[in-house]
Amino acid sequence: MICQQIGRSRDNITTSGGNIQADQMHVWRCGFGDITEAAPNYVILASLNDIFQDSLNGIIQDSLNGIIQDSINHVIQDSLNDTIQASLHDIILASLNEAFRHQQNNTIQPALNDTIQPAPNNAH
């Protein structure tokens, strides 16, 4: 809300300092109505409100952006970690199973060959 000068006041205003002539004042339009230079603190207050509001909006927006970004990053990171961990686990397990199976085959087959002898030809 920026105050804009919209012209001169047509009425005299009485203040604690006495009457102010119409040609000594400008009329300002702010969000809460028309005011004059006879009460410049309202103009300053309106401007400060604007500055504060804009600053607050910026701070809130930046904070929200940071929070949302961090949350998204954590979700993606967690998902990636879980996916990679599960994939690595499956790959390692499959590799170990395959290696173990080959080792068993290489160990069991010779042992069986050594243990089981052909039956003699004269066996009945």
mmCIF file of C-alpha atoms in Angstrom:
data_model
loop_
_atom_site.group_PDB
_atom_site.id
_atom_site.type_symbol
_atom_site.label_atom_id
_atom_site.label_comp_id
_atom_site.label_asym_id
_atom_site.label_seq_id
_atom_site.Cartn_x
_atom_site.Cartn_y
_atom_site.Cartn_z
ATOM 1 C CA MET A 1 0.000 0.000 0.000
ATOM 2 C CA ILE A 2 1.798 3.109 -1.223
ATOM 3 C CA CYS A 3 0.282 6.499 -0.405
ATOM 4 C CA GLN A 4 -0.273 8.708 -3.430
ATOM 5 C CA GLN A 5 -0.702 12.448 -3.535
ATOM 6 C CA ILE A 6 -4.081 13.138 -5.113
ATOM 7 C CA GLY A 7 -4.301 16.926 -4.826
ATOM 8 C CA ARG A 8 -4.741 19.736 -2.338
ATOM 9 C CA SER A 9 -7.174 19.787 0.548
ATOM 10 C CA ARG A 10 -10.199 22.035 0.108
ATOM 11 C CA ASP A 11 -10.900 22.424 3.818
ATOM 12 C CA ASN A 12 -9.064 24.133 6.601
ATOM 13 C CA ILE A 13 -8.056 21.768 9.365
ATOM 14 C CA THR A 14 -7.697 22.766 12.989
ATOM 15 C CA THR A 15 -4.772 21.225 14.819
ATOM 16 C CA SER A 16 -3.136 21.861 18.150
ATOM 17 C CA GLY A 17 -0.940 24.372 16.345
ATOM 18 C CA GLY A 18 -3.928 26.305 14.992
ATOM 19 C CA ASN A 19 -5.641 26.450 11.645
ATOM 20 C CA ILE A 20 -3.871 25.160 8.582
ATOM 21 C CA GLN A 21 -4.861 26.805 5.340
ATOM 22 C CA ALA A 22 -5.993 24.640 2.471
ATOM 23 C CA ASP A 23 -3.143 25.723 0.241
ATOM 24 C CA GLN A 24 -0.613 24.536 2.823
ATOM 25 C CA MET A 25 -1.629 20.893 2.608
ATOM 26 C CA HIS A 26 -1.635 18.107 0.107
ATOM 27 C CA VAL A 27 -4.112 15.264 0.242
ATOM 28 C CA TRP A 28 -2.729 11.741 0.253
ATOM 29 C CA ARG A 29 -4.682 8.632 -0.543
ATOM 30 C CA CYS A 30 -3.669 5.538 1.366
ATOM 31 C CA GLY A 31 -5.393 2.211 1.823
ATOM 32 C CA PHE A 32 -7.275 3.426 4.879
ATOM 33 C CA GLY A 33 -8.548 6.695 3.347
ATOM 34 C CA ASP A 34 -7.430 10.169 2.416
ATOM 35 C CA ILE A 35 -5.055 11.953 4.748
ATOM 36 C CA THR A 36 -3.188 15.229 4.571
ATOM 37 C CA GLU A 37 0.270 16.495 5.287
ATOM 38 C CA ALA A 38 -1.168 17.867 8.499
ATOM 39 C CA ALA A 39 -0.664 14.350 9.862
ATOM 40 C CA PRO A 40 2.521 13.154 8.158
ATOM 41 C CA ASN A 41 2.978 10.404 10.728
ATOM 42 C CA TYR A 42 0.146 8.522 9.002
ATOM 43 C CA VAL A 43 1.970 8.735 5.706
ATOM 44 C CA ILE A 44 5.166 7.534 7.364
ATOM 45 C CA LEU A 45 3.266 4.804 9.191
ATOM 46 C CA ALA A 46 1.615 3.638 5.980
ATOM 47 C CA SER A 47 4.990 3.527 4.234
ATOM 48 C CA LEU A 48 6.569 1.674 7.137
ATOM 49 C CA ASN A 49 3.685 -0.779 7.094
ATOM 50 C CA ASP A 50 4.340 -1.374 3.399
ATOM 51 C CA ILE A 51 8.041 -1.889 3.974
ATOM 52 C CA PHE A 52 7.433 -4.186 6.926
ATOM 53 C CA GLN A 53 4.780 -6.162 5.055
ATOM 54 C CA ASP A 54 7.021 -6.588 2.015
ATOM 55 C CA SER A 55 9.953 -7.591 4.220
ATOM 56 C CA LEU A 56 7.822 -10.015 6.186
ATOM 57 C CA ASN A 57 6.427 -11.519 2.994
ATOM 58 C CA GLY A 58 9.954 -11.911 1.671
ATOM 59 C CA ILE A 59 11.195 -13.521 4.880
ATOM 60 C CA ILE A 60 8.212 -15.883 5.067
ATOM 61 C CA GLN A 61 8.535 -16.753 1.381
ATOM 62 C CA ASP A 62 12.265 -17.407 1.677
ATOM 63 C CA SER A 63 11.744 -19.468 4.822
ATOM 64 C CA LEU A 64 8.968 -21.504 3.243
ATOM 65 C CA ASN A 65 11.027 -22.029 0.112
ATOM 66 C CA GLY A 66 13.932 -23.220 2.251
ATOM 67 C CA ILE A 67 11.755 -25.541 4.319
ATOM 68 C CA ILE A 68 10.017 -26.976 1.249
ATOM 69 C CA GLN A 69 13.328 -27.389 -0.588
ATOM 70 C CA ASP A 70 14.926 -29.101 2.408
ATOM 71 C CA SER A 71 11.908 -31.381 2.793
ATOM 72 C CA ILE A 72 11.949 -32.318 -0.889
ATOM 73 C CA ASN A 73 15.702 -32.908 -0.735
ATOM 74 C CA HIS A 74 15.314 -35.156 2.322
ATOM 75 C CA VAL A 75 12.481 -37.129 0.722
ATOM 76 C CA ILE A 76 14.449 -37.603 -2.492
ATOM 77 C CA GLN A 77 17.609 -38.459 -0.561
ATOM 78 C CA ASP A 78 15.795 -40.948 1.666
ATOM 79 C CA SER A 79 14.082 -42.547 -1.324
ATOM 80 C CA LEU A 80 17.340 -42.770 -3.230
ATOM 81 C CA ASN A 81 19.115 -44.212 -0.205
ATOM 82 C CA ASP A 82 16.393 -46.824 0.271
ATOM 83 C CA THR A 83 16.357 -47.706 -3.430
ATOM 84 C CA ILE A 84 20.136 -47.884 -3.724
ATOM 85 C CA GLN A 85 20.421 -49.815 -0.466
ATOM 86 C CA ALA A 86 17.784 -52.338 -1.538
ATOM 87 C CA SER A 87 19.348 -52.698 -4.985
ATOM 88 C CA LEU A 88 22.825 -53.172 -3.571
ATOM 89 C CA HIS A 89 21.503 -55.675 -1.053
ATOM 90 C CA ASP A 90 19.810 -57.686 -3.821
ATOM 91 C CA ILE A 91 22.886 -57.555 -6.062
ATOM 92 C CA ILE A 92 25.241 -58.598 -3.267
ATOM 93 C CA LEU A 93 22.908 -61.360 -2.112
ATOM 94 C CA ALA A 94 22.458 -62.688 -5.642
ATOM 95 C CA SER A 95 26.219 -62.592 -6.209
ATOM 96 C CA LEU A 96 26.906 -64.394 -2.952
ATOM 97 C CA ASN A 97 24.250 -66.997 -3.708
ATOM 98 C CA GLU A 98 25.729 -67.595 -7.145
ATOM 99 C CA ALA A 99 29.258 -67.815 -5.767
ATOM 100 C CA PHE A 100 28.109 -70.162 -3.016
ATOM 101 C CA ARG A 101 26.244 -72.354 -5.506
ATOM 102 C CA HIS A 102 29.336 -72.642 -7.717
ATOM 103 C CA GLN A 103 31.478 -73.381 -4.699
ATOM 104 C CA GLN A 104 29.057 -76.069 -3.546
ATOM 105 C CA ASN A 105 29.016 -77.634 -6.994
ATOM 106 C CA ASN A 106 32.787 -77.593 -7.202
ATOM 107 C CA THR A 107 33.108 -79.051 -3.712
ATOM 108 C CA ILE A 108 30.268 -81.574 -3.696
ATOM 109 C CA GLN A 109 30.799 -83.043 -7.154
ATOM 110 C CA PRO A 110 34.443 -84.094 -6.618
ATOM 111 C CA ALA A 111 33.580 -85.371 -3.161
ATOM 112 C CA LEU A 112 30.769 -87.479 -4.594
ATOM 113 C CA ASN A 113 33.021 -88.729 -7.370
ATOM 114 C CA ASP A 114 35.594 -89.803 -4.821
ATOM 115 C CA THR A 115 33.002 -91.430 -2.547
ATOM 116 C CA ILE A 116 30.804 -93.251 -5.028
ATOM 117 C CA GLN A 117 32.728 -95.946 -6.812
ATOM 118 C CA PRO A 118 31.416 -97.835 -9.770
ATOM 119 C CA ALA A 119 29.804 -101.123 -8.812
ATOM 120 C CA PRO A 120 31.899 -104.177 -9.578
ATOM 121 C CA ASN A 121 30.893 -106.049 -12.704
ATOM 122 C CA ASN A 122 30.177 -109.197 -10.742
ATOM 123 C CA ALA A 123 27.740 -107.552 -8.322
ATOM 124 C CA HIS A 124 24.317 -109.111 -8.297
#
